[in-house]
PDB file of C-alpha atoms in Angstrom:
ATOM      1  CA  MET F   1     111.855  90.299 125.413  1.00  0.00           C
ATOM      2  CA  VAL F   2     110.907  93.941 125.110  1.00  0.00           C
ATOM      3  CA  LEU F   3     110.700  93.647 121.337  1.00  0.00           C
ATOM      4  CA  LYS F   4     108.432  90.646 121.667  1.00  0.00           C
ATOM      5  CA  ARG F   5     106.094  92.520 124.011  1.00  0.00           C
ATOM      6  CA  ARG F   6     106.096  95.493 121.681  1.00  0.00           C
ATOM      7  CA  GLY F   7     105.185  93.159 118.802  1.00  0.00           C
ATOM      8  CA  ILE F   8     102.273  91.733 120.744  1.00  0.00           C
ATOM      9  CA  THR F   9     101.116  95.221 121.699  1.00  0.00           C
ATOM     10  CA  LEU F  10     101.236  96.443 118.119  1.00  0.00           C
ATOM     11  CA  THR F  11      99.329  93.358 116.968  1.00  0.00           C
ATOM     12  CA  VAL F  12      96.577  93.950 119.529  1.00  0.00           C
ATOM     13  CA  ILE F  13      96.265  97.623 118.547  1.00  0.00           C
ATOM     14  CA  PHE F  14      96.125  96.664 114.872  1.00  0.00           C
ATOM     15  CA  LEU F  15      93.320  94.135 115.503  1.00  0.00           C
ATOM     16  CA  LEU F  16      91.356  96.676 117.548  1.00  0.00           C
ATOM     17  CA  LEU F  17      91.563  99.230 114.753  1.00  0.00           C
ATOM     18  CA  ILE F  18      90.268  96.697 112.232  1.00  0.00           C
ATOM     19  CA  PHE F  19      87.377  95.803 114.585  1.00  0.00           C
ATOM     20  CA  LEU F  20      86.404  99.445 115.071  1.00  0.00           C
ATOM     21  CA  LEU F  21      86.520 100.123 111.334  1.00  0.00           C
ATOM     22  CA  LEU F  22      84.340  97.112 110.560  1.00  0.00           C
ATOM     23  CA  THR F  23      81.748  97.876 113.222  1.00  0.00           C
ATOM     24  CA  GLY F  24      81.696 101.536 112.245  1.00  0.00           C
ATOM     25  CA  CYS F  25      81.086 100.720 108.587  1.00  0.00           C
ATOM     26  CA  SER F  26      78.244  98.363 109.464  1.00  0.00           C
ATOM     27  CA  LYS F  27      76.006 101.233 110.613  1.00  0.00           C
ATOM     28  CA  LYS F  28      73.464 102.539 108.123  1.00  0.00           C
ATOM     29  CA  THR F  29      73.028 106.161 107.181  1.00  0.00           C
ATOM     30  CA  GLY F  30      70.687 107.894 109.633  1.00  0.00           C
ATOM     31  CA  ASP F  31      71.355 105.502 112.513  1.00  0.00           C
ATOM     32  CA  ILE F  32      71.457 107.131 115.928  1.00  0.00           C
ATOM     33  CA  VAL F  33      74.271 106.036 118.183  1.00  0.00           C
ATOM     34  CA  LYS F  34      72.784 105.112 121.555  1.00  0.00           C
ATOM     35  CA  ASP F  35      74.517 104.827 124.879  1.00  0.00           C
ATOM     36  CA  SER F  36      74.208 101.811 127.152  1.00  0.00           C
ATOM     37  CA  GLU F  37      70.838 103.027 128.472  1.00  0.00           C
ATOM     38  CA  GLY F  38      69.272 103.268 125.025  1.00  0.00           C
ATOM     39  CA  PHE F  39      69.474 107.047 124.576  1.00  0.00           C
ATOM     40  CA  PRO F  40      69.349 109.319 122.665  1.00  0.00           C
ATOM     41  CA  VAL F  41      65.948 108.338 121.259  1.00  0.00           C
ATOM     42  CA  HIS F  42      64.530 109.730 118.032  1.00  0.00           C
ATOM     43  CA  ILE F  43      60.746 109.751 117.596  1.00  0.00           C
ATOM     44  CA  VAL F  44      58.064 111.350 115.406  1.00  0.00           C
ATOM     45  CA  ASP F  45      55.071 112.659 117.372  1.00  0.00           C
ATOM     46  CA  ASP F  46      51.415 112.999 116.306  1.00  0.00           C
ATOM     47  CA  MET F  47      52.062 116.327 114.596  1.00  0.00           C
ATOM     48  CA  GLY F  48      54.855 114.884 112.453  1.00  0.00           C
ATOM     49  CA  ARG F  49      57.556 116.618 114.500  1.00  0.00           C
ATOM     50  CA  ASN F  50      60.970 114.976 114.869  1.00  0.00           C
ATOM     51  CA  VAL F  51      61.921 114.932 118.535  1.00  0.00           C
ATOM     52  CA  VAL F  52      65.244 113.784 119.974  1.00  0.00           C
ATOM     53  CA  ILE F  53      65.418 112.812 123.649  1.00  0.00           C
ATOM     54  CA  ASP F  54      69.100 112.943 124.606  1.00  0.00           C
ATOM     55  CA  ARG F  55      68.815 111.324 128.029  1.00  0.00           C
ATOM     56  CA  GLU F  56      66.242 109.283 129.905  1.00  0.00           C
ATOM     57  CA  PRO F  57      63.790 111.925 131.220  1.00  0.00           C
ATOM     58  CA  GLN F  58      63.685 112.368 134.980  1.00  0.00           C
ATOM     59  CA  ARG F  59      61.576 115.550 135.233  1.00  0.00           C
ATOM     60  CA  ILE F  60      58.413 115.279 133.137  1.00  0.00           C
ATOM     61  CA  ILE F  61      55.562 117.778 132.809  1.00  0.00           C
ATOM     62  CA  SER F  62      52.123 116.955 131.393  1.00  0.00           C
ATOM     63  CA  LEU F  63      49.945 119.618 129.781  1.00  0.00           C
ATOM     64  CA  ALA F  64      46.786 117.481 129.637  1.00  0.00           C
ATOM     65  CA  PRO F  65      44.832 115.085 131.877  1.00  0.00           C
ATOM     66  CA  SER F  66      45.036 112.371 129.220  1.00  0.00           C
ATOM     67  CA  ASN F  67      48.828 112.613 129.052  1.00  0.00           C
ATOM     68  CA  THR F  68      49.044 112.484 132.831  1.00  0.00           C
ATOM     69  CA  GLU F  69      47.067 109.251 132.923  1.00  0.00           C
ATOM     70  CA  ILE F  70      49.340 107.644 130.337  1.00  0.00           C
ATOM     71  CA  LEU F  71      52.445 108.651 132.305  1.00  0.00           C
ATOM     72  CA  PHE F  72      51.089 107.152 135.514  1.00  0.00           C
ATOM     73  CA  ALA F  73      50.033 103.996 133.660  1.00  0.00           C
ATOM     74  CA  LEU F  74      53.667 103.630 132.573  1.00  0.00           C
ATOM     75  CA  ASN F  75      54.846 103.792 136.211  1.00  0.00           C
ATOM     76  CA  LEU F  76      56.329 107.257 135.709  1.00  0.00           C
ATOM     77  CA  GLY F  77      54.513 108.943 138.598  1.00  0.00           C
ATOM     78  CA  GLU F  78      57.693 109.672 140.559  1.00  0.00           C
ATOM     79  CA  ARG F  79      59.210 111.470 137.563  1.00  0.00           C
ATOM     80  CA  ILE F  80      56.217 113.785 137.020  1.00  0.00           C
ATOM     81  CA  VAL F  81      57.022 117.252 138.378  1.00  0.00           C
ATOM     82  CA  GLY F  82      54.069 119.211 136.992  1.00  0.00           C
ATOM     83  CA  VAL F  83      50.491 118.710 135.765  1.00  0.00           C
ATOM     84  CA  THR F  84      47.465 120.871 134.949  1.00  0.00           C
ATOM     85  CA  GLU F  85      44.726 121.854 137.367  1.00  0.00           C
ATOM     86  CA  TYR F  86      42.427 119.403 135.561  1.00  0.00           C
ATOM     87  CA  CYS F  87      44.655 116.350 135.991  1.00  0.00           C
ATOM     88  CA  ASP F  88      42.612 114.359 138.492  1.00  0.00           C
ATOM     89  CA  TYR F  89      43.409 110.717 137.766  1.00  0.00           C
ATOM     90  CA  PRO F  90      44.881 108.738 139.331  1.00  0.00           C
ATOM     91  CA  GLN F  91      44.472 110.235 142.810  1.00  0.00           C
ATOM     92  CA  GLU F  92      48.227 110.866 143.060  1.00  0.00           C
ATOM     93  CA  ALA F  93      47.972 113.391 140.237  1.00  0.00           C
ATOM     94  CA  ASN F  94      46.195 115.787 142.591  1.00  0.00           C
ATOM     95  CA  ASN F  95      49.349 116.034 144.693  1.00  0.00           C
ATOM     96  CA  LYS F  96      51.580 117.151 141.832  1.00  0.00           C
ATOM     97  CA  GLU F  97      52.697 120.749 141.248  1.00  0.00           C
ATOM     98  CA  LYS F  98      50.151 122.629 139.113  1.00  0.00           C
ATOM     99  CA  ILE F  99      51.320 124.496 136.014  1.00  0.00           C
ATOM    100  CA  GLY F 100      48.001 126.157 135.088  1.00  0.00           C
ATOM    101  CA  GLY F 101      44.907 125.143 133.162  1.00  0.00           C
ATOM    102  CA  PHE F 102      44.599 122.669 130.323  1.00  0.00           C
ATOM    103  CA  SER F 103      44.298 125.355 127.657  1.00  0.00           C
ATOM    104  CA  THR F 104      46.271 127.977 129.601  1.00  0.00           C
ATOM    105  CA  PRO F 105      49.526 126.484 130.878  1.00  0.00           C
ATOM    106  CA  ASN F 106      51.846 128.932 132.636  1.00  0.00           C
ATOM    107  CA  ILE F 107      55.080 128.671 130.663  1.00  0.00           C
ATOM    108  CA  GLU F 108      57.097 130.522 133.307  1.00  0.00           C
ATOM    109  CA  LYS F 109      55.928 127.974 135.861  1.00  0.00           C
ATOM    110  CA  VAL F 110      56.783 125.128 133.494  1.00  0.00           C
ATOM    111  CA  ILE F 111      60.319 126.449 132.970  1.00  0.00           C
ATOM    112  CA  SER F 112      60.824 127.011 136.701  1.00  0.00           C
ATOM    113  CA  LEU F 113      60.327 123.276 137.262  1.00  0.00           C
ATOM    114  CA  ASN F 114      63.298 122.545 134.982  1.00  0.00           C
ATOM    115  CA  PRO F 115      61.680 119.767 132.897  1.00  0.00           C
ATOM    116  CA  ASP F 116      63.667 117.519 130.595  1.00  0.00           C
ATOM    117  CA  LEU F 117      60.487 116.432 128.780  1.00  0.00           C
ATOM    118  CA  VAL F 118      57.040 117.994 128.274  1.00  0.00           C
ATOM    119  CA  ILE F 119      54.051 116.057 126.905  1.00  0.00           C
ATOM    120  CA  ALA F 120      51.597 118.401 125.138  1.00  0.00           C
ATOM    121  CA  THR F 121      48.566 118.228 122.822  1.00  0.00           C
ATOM    122  CA  SER F 122      47.664 119.804 119.497  1.00  0.00           C
ATOM    123  CA  MET F 123      46.043 122.759 121.265  1.00  0.00           C
ATOM    124  CA  HIS F 124      49.354 123.811 122.844  1.00  0.00           C
ATOM    125  CA  GLN F 125      51.054 125.138 119.718  1.00  0.00           C
ATOM    126  CA  LYS F 126      52.180 128.430 121.276  1.00  0.00           C
ATOM    127  CA  ALA F 127      53.517 126.696 124.380  1.00  0.00           C
ATOM    128  CA  VAL F 128      55.313 124.112 122.241  1.00  0.00           C
ATOM    129  CA  GLU F 129      57.013 126.828 120.189  1.00  0.00           C
ATOM    130  CA  GLU F 130      58.175 128.676 123.303  1.00  0.00           C
ATOM    131  CA  LEU F 131      59.522 125.525 124.926  1.00  0.00           C
ATOM    132  CA  GLU F 132      61.308 124.505 121.729  1.00  0.00           C
ATOM    133  CA  ARG F 133      63.056 127.888 121.605  1.00  0.00           C
ATOM    134  CA  LEU F 134      64.284 127.226 125.123  1.00  0.00           C
ATOM    135  CA  GLY F 135      65.610 123.822 124.168  1.00  0.00           C
ATOM    136  CA  VAL F 136      63.045 121.763 126.104  1.00  0.00           C
ATOM    137  CA  PRO F 137      62.036 118.525 124.322  1.00  0.00           C
ATOM    138  CA  VAL F 138      58.255 118.441 123.708  1.00  0.00           C
ATOM    139  CA  ILE F 139      56.154 115.549 122.444  1.00  0.00           C
ATOM    140  CA  VAL F 140      52.715 116.419 121.029  1.00  0.00           C
ATOM    141  CA  LEU F 141      49.956 113.810 121.202  1.00  0.00           C
ATOM    142  CA  PHE F 142      46.764 114.076 119.131  1.00  0.00           C
ATOM    143  CA  PRO F 143      44.905 110.737 119.167  1.00  0.00           C
ATOM    144  CA  LYS F 144      41.467 110.397 117.579  1.00  0.00           C
ATOM    145  CA  LYS F 145      40.829 106.681 117.973  1.00  0.00           C
ATOM    146  CA  VAL F 146      41.532 104.051 120.599  1.00  0.00           C
ATOM    147  CA  SER F 147      44.205 102.578 118.330  1.00  0.00           C
ATOM    148  CA  ASP F 148      45.938 105.984 118.310  1.00  0.00           C
ATOM    149  CA  VAL F 149      46.052 105.961 122.109  1.00  0.00           C
ATOM    150  CA  LEU F 150      47.751 102.559 122.057  1.00  0.00           C
ATOM    151  CA  LYS F 151      50.351 103.971 119.678  1.00  0.00           C
ATOM    152  CA  ASN F 152      50.825 106.954 122.008  1.00  0.00           C
ATOM    153  CA  ILE F 153      51.460 104.628 124.939  1.00  0.00           C
ATOM    154  CA  THR F 154      54.159 102.870 122.920  1.00  0.00           C
ATOM    155  CA  LEU F 155      55.647 106.200 121.852  1.00  0.00           C
ATOM    156  CA  ILE F 156      55.817 107.620 125.377  1.00  0.00           C
ATOM    157  CA  GLY F 157      57.212 104.344 126.651  1.00  0.00           C
ATOM    158  CA  ARG F 158      60.038 104.580 124.157  1.00  0.00           C
ATOM    159  CA  ALA F 159      60.697 108.250 124.914  1.00  0.00           C
ATOM    160  CA  THR F 160      60.967 107.611 128.648  1.00  0.00           C
ATOM    161  CA  GLY F 161      62.847 104.322 128.748  1.00  0.00           C
ATOM    162  CA  GLN F 162      59.698 102.387 129.703  1.00  0.00           C
ATOM    163  CA  GLU F 163      59.367 100.331 126.528  1.00  0.00           C
ATOM    164  CA  ASP F 164      58.829  97.045 128.341  1.00  0.00           C
ATOM    165  CA  VAL F 165      56.102  98.505 130.547  1.00  0.00           C
ATOM    166  CA  ALA F 166      54.414 100.069 127.514  1.00  0.00           C
ATOM    167  CA  GLU F 167      54.574  96.800 125.591  1.00  0.00           C
ATOM    168  CA  GLY F 168      52.934  94.901 128.449  1.00  0.00           C
ATOM    169  CA  LEU F 169      50.226  97.522 128.908  1.00  0.00           C
ATOM    170  CA  VAL F 170      49.364  97.659 125.206  1.00  0.00           C
ATOM    171  CA  LYS F 171      49.273  93.867 125.004  1.00  0.00           C
ATOM    172  CA  ASP F 172      46.808  93.730 127.906  1.00  0.00           C
ATOM    173  CA  LEU F 173      44.600  96.491 126.473  1.00  0.00           C
ATOM    174  CA  LYS F 174      44.529  94.850 123.038  1.00  0.00           C
ATOM    175  CA  ALA F 175      43.525  91.529 124.584  1.00  0.00           C
ATOM    176  CA  ARG F 176      40.615  93.195 126.390  1.00  0.00           C
ATOM    177  CA  MET F 177      39.551  94.970 123.213  1.00  0.00           C
ATOM    178  CA  ASP F 178      39.690  91.736 121.254  1.00  0.00           C
ATOM    179  CA  ALA F 179      37.464  90.078 123.857  1.00  0.00           C
ATOM    180  CA  VAL F 180      34.825  92.669 122.928  1.00  0.00           C
ATOM    181  CA  THR F 181      35.325  93.025 119.186  1.00  0.00           C
ATOM    182  CA  ASP F 182      35.535  89.265 118.591  1.00  0.00           C
ATOM    183  CA  LYS F 183      31.831  89.274 119.509  1.00  0.00           C
ATOM    184  CA  THR F 184      30.643  92.653 118.227  1.00  0.00           C
ATOM    185  CA  GLY F 185      32.534  92.376 114.963  1.00  0.00           C
ATOM    186  CA  LYS F 186      30.259  89.533 113.897  1.00  0.00           C
ATOM    187  CA  ILE F 187      27.050  91.514 114.416  1.00  0.00           C
ATOM    188  CA  PRO F 188      25.419  92.364 111.060  1.00  0.00           C
ATOM    189  CA  GLU F 189      24.613  95.996 110.280  1.00  0.00           C
ATOM    190  CA  GLY F 190      20.870  95.433 110.649  1.00  0.00           C
ATOM    191  CA  LYS F 191      21.246  94.249 114.226  1.00  0.00           C
ATOM    192  CA  ARG F 192      23.493  97.037 115.435  1.00  0.00           C
ATOM    193  CA  PRO F 193      21.510  99.472 117.617  1.00  0.00           C
ATOM    194  CA  ARG F 194      21.356 103.147 116.703  1.00  0.00           C
ATOM    195  CA  VAL F 195      22.990 105.179 119.482  1.00  0.00           C
ATOM    196  CA  TYR F 196      22.574 108.801 120.515  1.00  0.00           C
ATOM    197  CA  TYR F 197      25.336 110.075 122.797  1.00  0.00           C
ATOM    198  CA  GLU F 198      24.508 113.356 124.521  1.00  0.00           C
ATOM    199  CA  VAL F 199      27.400 115.566 125.557  1.00  0.00           C
ATOM    200  CA  TRP F 200      25.121 118.422 126.641  1.00  0.00           C
ATOM    201  CA  HIS F 201      21.377 119.023 126.784  1.00  0.00           C
ATOM    202  CA  ASP F 202      20.896 122.772 126.193  1.00  0.00           C
ATOM    203  CA  PRO F 203      21.666 123.145 123.378  1.00  0.00           C
ATOM    204  CA  LEU F 204      21.777 119.509 122.346  1.00  0.00           C
ATOM    205  CA  ILE F 205      25.397 118.580 121.626  1.00  0.00           C
ATOM    206  CA  THR F 206      26.514 115.128 120.587  1.00  0.00           C
ATOM    207  CA  ALA F 207      29.731 113.365 119.535  1.00  0.00           C
ATOM    208  CA  GLY F 208      30.414 112.958 115.833  1.00  0.00           C
ATOM    209  CA  PRO F 209      33.274 111.653 113.677  1.00  0.00           C
ATOM    210  CA  ASP F 210      36.925 111.728 114.772  1.00  0.00           C
ATOM    211  CA  THR F 211      35.988 111.285 118.422  1.00  0.00           C
ATOM    212  CA  PHE F 212      36.670 108.476 120.842  1.00  0.00           C
ATOM    213  CA  VAL F 213      32.924 108.197 121.437  1.00  0.00           C
ATOM    214  CA  ASP F 214      32.228 107.502 117.768  1.00  0.00           C
ATOM    215  CA  ASP F 215      35.048 104.955 117.622  1.00  0.00           C
ATOM    216  CA  LEU F 216      33.927 103.227 120.823  1.00  0.00           C
ATOM    217  CA  ILE F 217      30.282 102.995 119.741  1.00  0.00           C
ATOM    218  CA  THR F 218      31.392 101.300 116.519  1.00  0.00           C
ATOM    219  CA  LEU F 219      33.754  98.907 118.334  1.00  0.00           C
ATOM    220  CA  ALA F 220      30.991  98.098 120.839  1.00  0.00           C
ATOM    221  CA  GLY F 221      28.693  97.043 118.004  1.00  0.00           C
ATOM    222  CA  GLY F 222      26.534 100.129 117.588  1.00  0.00           C
ATOM    223  CA  ILE F 223      25.798 102.853 115.044  1.00  0.00           C
ATOM    224  CA  ASN F 224      26.393 106.458 116.091  1.00  0.00           C
ATOM    225  CA  ILE F 225      23.496 108.528 114.716  1.00  0.00           C
ATOM    226  CA  ALA F 226      25.879 111.509 114.499  1.00  0.00           C
ATOM    227  CA  GLY F 227      28.657 109.550 112.819  1.00  0.00           C
ATOM    228  CA  ASP F 228      28.058 111.383 109.535  1.00  0.00           C
ATOM    229  CA  SER F 229      28.146 114.888 111.036  1.00  0.00           C
ATOM    230  CA  LYS F 230      30.466 117.541 109.645  1.00  0.00           C
ATOM    231  CA  SER F 231      32.125 118.305 112.972  1.00  0.00           C
ATOM    232  CA  SER F 232      33.380 116.300 115.917  1.00  0.00           C
ATOM    233  CA  TYR F 233      31.006 117.744 118.508  1.00  0.00           C
ATOM    234  CA  PRO F 234      28.052 119.122 116.549  1.00  0.00           C
ATOM    235  CA  GLU F 235      24.934 120.787 117.846  1.00  0.00           C
ATOM    236  CA  ILE F 236      22.005 118.567 116.885  1.00  0.00           C
ATOM    237  CA  SER F 237      18.307 119.400 116.673  1.00  0.00           C
ATOM    238  CA  LEU F 238      15.515 117.417 118.292  1.00  0.00           C
ATOM    239  CA  GLU F 239      14.007 116.964 114.834  1.00  0.00           C
ATOM    240  CA  VAL F 240      17.149 115.133 113.653  1.00  0.00           C
ATOM    241  CA  VAL F 241      17.216 112.964 116.782  1.00  0.00           C
ATOM    242  CA  ILE F 242      13.561 112.036 116.214  1.00  0.00           C
ATOM    243  CA  GLN F 243      14.214 111.333 112.538  1.00  0.00           C
ATOM    244  CA  LYS F 244      17.190 109.045 113.266  1.00  0.00           C
ATOM    245  CA  ASP F 245      15.261 107.410 116.123  1.00  0.00           C
ATOM    246  CA  PRO F 246      18.084 106.109 118.367  1.00  0.00           C
ATOM    247  CA  GLN F 247      17.439 102.828 120.155  1.00  0.00           C
ATOM    248  CA  ILE F 248      20.029 103.566 122.849  1.00  0.00           C
ATOM    249  CA  PHE F 249      20.457 106.918 124.631  1.00  0.00           C
ATOM    250  CA  ILE F 250      23.736 107.477 126.484  1.00  0.00           C
ATOM    251  CA  TYR F 251      24.593 110.689 128.254  1.00  0.00           C
ATOM    252  CA  SER F 252      27.725 111.984 129.916  1.00  0.00           C
ATOM    253  CA  HIS F 253      27.192 115.659 130.634  1.00  0.00           C
ATOM    254  CA  HIS F 254      30.189 117.844 131.397  1.00  0.00           C
ATOM    255  CA  GLY F 255      30.044 119.578 134.754  1.00  0.00           C
ATOM    256  CA  ASP F 256      26.769 119.818 136.662  1.00  0.00           C
ATOM    257  CA  SER F 257      23.956 119.666 134.121  1.00  0.00           C
ATOM    258  CA  ARG F 258      21.346 119.031 136.837  1.00  0.00           C
ATOM    259  CA  GLN F 259      19.843 116.419 134.517  1.00  0.00           C
ATOM    260  CA  ASP F 260      19.106 112.898 135.685  1.00  0.00           C
ATOM    261  CA  ILE F 261      17.604 109.924 133.880  1.00  0.00           C
ATOM    262  CA  GLY F 262      14.131 110.671 135.214  1.00  0.00           C
ATOM    263  CA  GLN F 263      14.217 114.180 133.743  1.00  0.00           C
ATOM    264  CA  ILE F 264      15.379 112.847 130.397  1.00  0.00           C
ATOM    265  CA  TYR F 265      12.512 110.341 130.262  1.00  0.00           C
ATOM    266  CA  SER F 266      10.053 113.175 130.912  1.00  0.00           C
ATOM    267  CA  ARG F 267      11.362 115.547 128.215  1.00  0.00           C
ATOM    268  CA  GLN F 268       8.623 116.983 126.071  1.00  0.00           C
ATOM    269  CA  ASN F 269       8.341 115.671 122.500  1.00  0.00           C
ATOM    270  CA  TRP F 270      10.817 112.838 123.131  1.00  0.00           C
ATOM    271  CA  GLN F 271       8.252 110.149 123.919  1.00  0.00           C
ATOM    272  CA  ASP F 272       8.179 108.628 120.421  1.00  0.00           C
ATOM    273  CA  ILE F 273      11.929 107.992 120.306  1.00  0.00           C
ATOM    274  CA  SER F 274      12.655 104.263 120.631  1.00  0.00           C
ATOM    275  CA  ALA F 275      15.261 104.720 123.396  1.00  0.00           C
ATOM    276  CA  ILE F 276      12.699 106.594 125.491  1.00  0.00           C
ATOM    277  CA  LYS F 277       9.833 104.187 124.823  1.00  0.00           C
ATOM    278  CA  ASP F 278      11.976 101.130 125.552  1.00  0.00           C
ATOM    279  CA  ARG F 279      13.535 102.694 128.666  1.00  0.00           C
ATOM    280  CA  LYS F 280      17.076 102.394 127.356  1.00  0.00           C
ATOM    281  CA  ILE F 281      18.840 105.445 128.721  1.00  0.00           C
ATOM    282  CA  TYR F 282      22.255 104.967 130.267  1.00  0.00           C
ATOM    283  CA  THR F 283      24.870 107.204 131.838  1.00  0.00           C
ATOM    284  CA  ILE F 284      28.633 106.766 131.683  1.00  0.00           C
ATOM    285  CA  ASP F 285      31.664 108.533 133.129  1.00  0.00           C
ATOM    286  CA  GLN F 286      32.779 110.976 130.431  1.00  0.00           C
ATOM    287  CA  ASN F 287      36.442 110.290 131.236  1.00  0.00           C
ATOM    288  CA  LEU F 288      36.022 106.685 130.135  1.00  0.00           C
ATOM    289  CA  VAL F 289      34.880 107.646 126.653  1.00  0.00           C
ATOM    290  CA  GLN F 290      36.173 111.156 125.949  1.00  0.00           C
ATOM    291  CA  ARG F 291      39.694 111.180 127.422  1.00  0.00           C
ATOM    292  CA  GLY F 292      42.518 109.565 125.430  1.00  0.00           C
ATOM    293  CA  THR F 293      43.837 107.180 128.071  1.00  0.00           C
ATOM    294  CA  PRO F 294      44.058 103.435 128.783  1.00  0.00           C
ATOM    295  CA  ARG F 295      40.663 103.776 130.500  1.00  0.00           C
ATOM    296  CA  LEU F 296      39.014 104.013 127.071  1.00  0.00           C
ATOM    297  CA  VAL F 297      39.040 100.229 127.135  1.00  0.00           C
ATOM    298  CA  ASP F 298      37.005 100.384 130.364  1.00  0.00           C
ATOM    299  CA  GLY F 299      34.586 102.593 128.446  1.00  0.00           C
ATOM    300  CA  LEU F 300      34.449 100.114 125.577  1.00  0.00           C
ATOM    301  CA  GLU F 301      33.578  97.282 127.940  1.00  0.00           C
ATOM    302  CA  GLU F 302      30.806  99.328 129.574  1.00  0.00           C
ATOM    303  CA  LEU F 303      29.336 100.410 126.227  1.00  0.00           C
ATOM    304  CA  ALA F 304      29.354  96.847 124.942  1.00  0.00           C
ATOM    305  CA  LYS F 305      27.275  95.764 127.948  1.00  0.00           C
ATOM    306  CA  MET F 306      24.806  98.605 127.329  1.00  0.00           C
ATOM    307  CA  LEU F 307      24.437  97.861 123.627  1.00  0.00           C
ATOM    308  CA  HIS F 308      24.520  94.072 123.798  1.00  0.00           C
ATOM    309  CA  PRO F 309      23.640  92.836 127.290  1.00  0.00           C
ATOM    310  CA  ASP F 310      22.915  89.409 125.815  1.00  0.00           C
ATOM    311  CA  LEU F 311      26.560  89.043 124.765  1.00  0.00           C
ATOM    312  CA  PHE F 312      28.318  90.521 127.793  1.00  0.00           C
TER     313      PHE F 312
END
């Protein structure tokens, strides 16, 4: 009887060994073994850095308002332990511990909060290097177009165990974008209005290539008069504005510019510009068109109504 039991036991062990060998050999080179919760996770961020997240992050710090918005949109608000002084959306972000300014994060403060994940931007190179030396996982985001933001949402969702939430959010945002571009994409070049977007009025600063504004104007069915500039936020002369004769004027001044629509209409030497003559000056919340968050789609919808009120 004992021998029989021993025989059965040896048979079971033998079969288990064969199973383990077969399943082990089936893995491809470079595969990452994940635990039952889907971690560790291996990702490549916007700067081409390979980042490994060993465990599902529970203490996350954001070094930019845009990153903070993405985290909240992915239902990660309770896991956020630190944000910048400029992180003001959603309202709950104002109640989070502050780790310094956008461009001047306090690394000692960041470390004191014991984060297991930090979300940074391309302007945080020094901070990223310091955090890496201390063994803190850092993901760097550097989106330039709305499509890049959607990819960032997917990336952060994967890094935080919120893949399903990210997938649903991206699907919804894409559907809203398609509702706009299905109409604007059919507009011929000759019927797309020329648009001047004013970031600041003294000196005149506009938004050029590699900006969300430029991308959104194009998606909304317009032509950015500064789309061929050599820099992203170039200073532009009145002479160039007059020469390119924008049909739509949109402004979103940073801070308190003390400029309202009435003052813009009364600017000297602007009267011959089509947007001024046709009374087509509009204002928009800068955070809807200049901050890399899901709200860019809100900005797209607003711009589309400004540029093509007959379609929306």
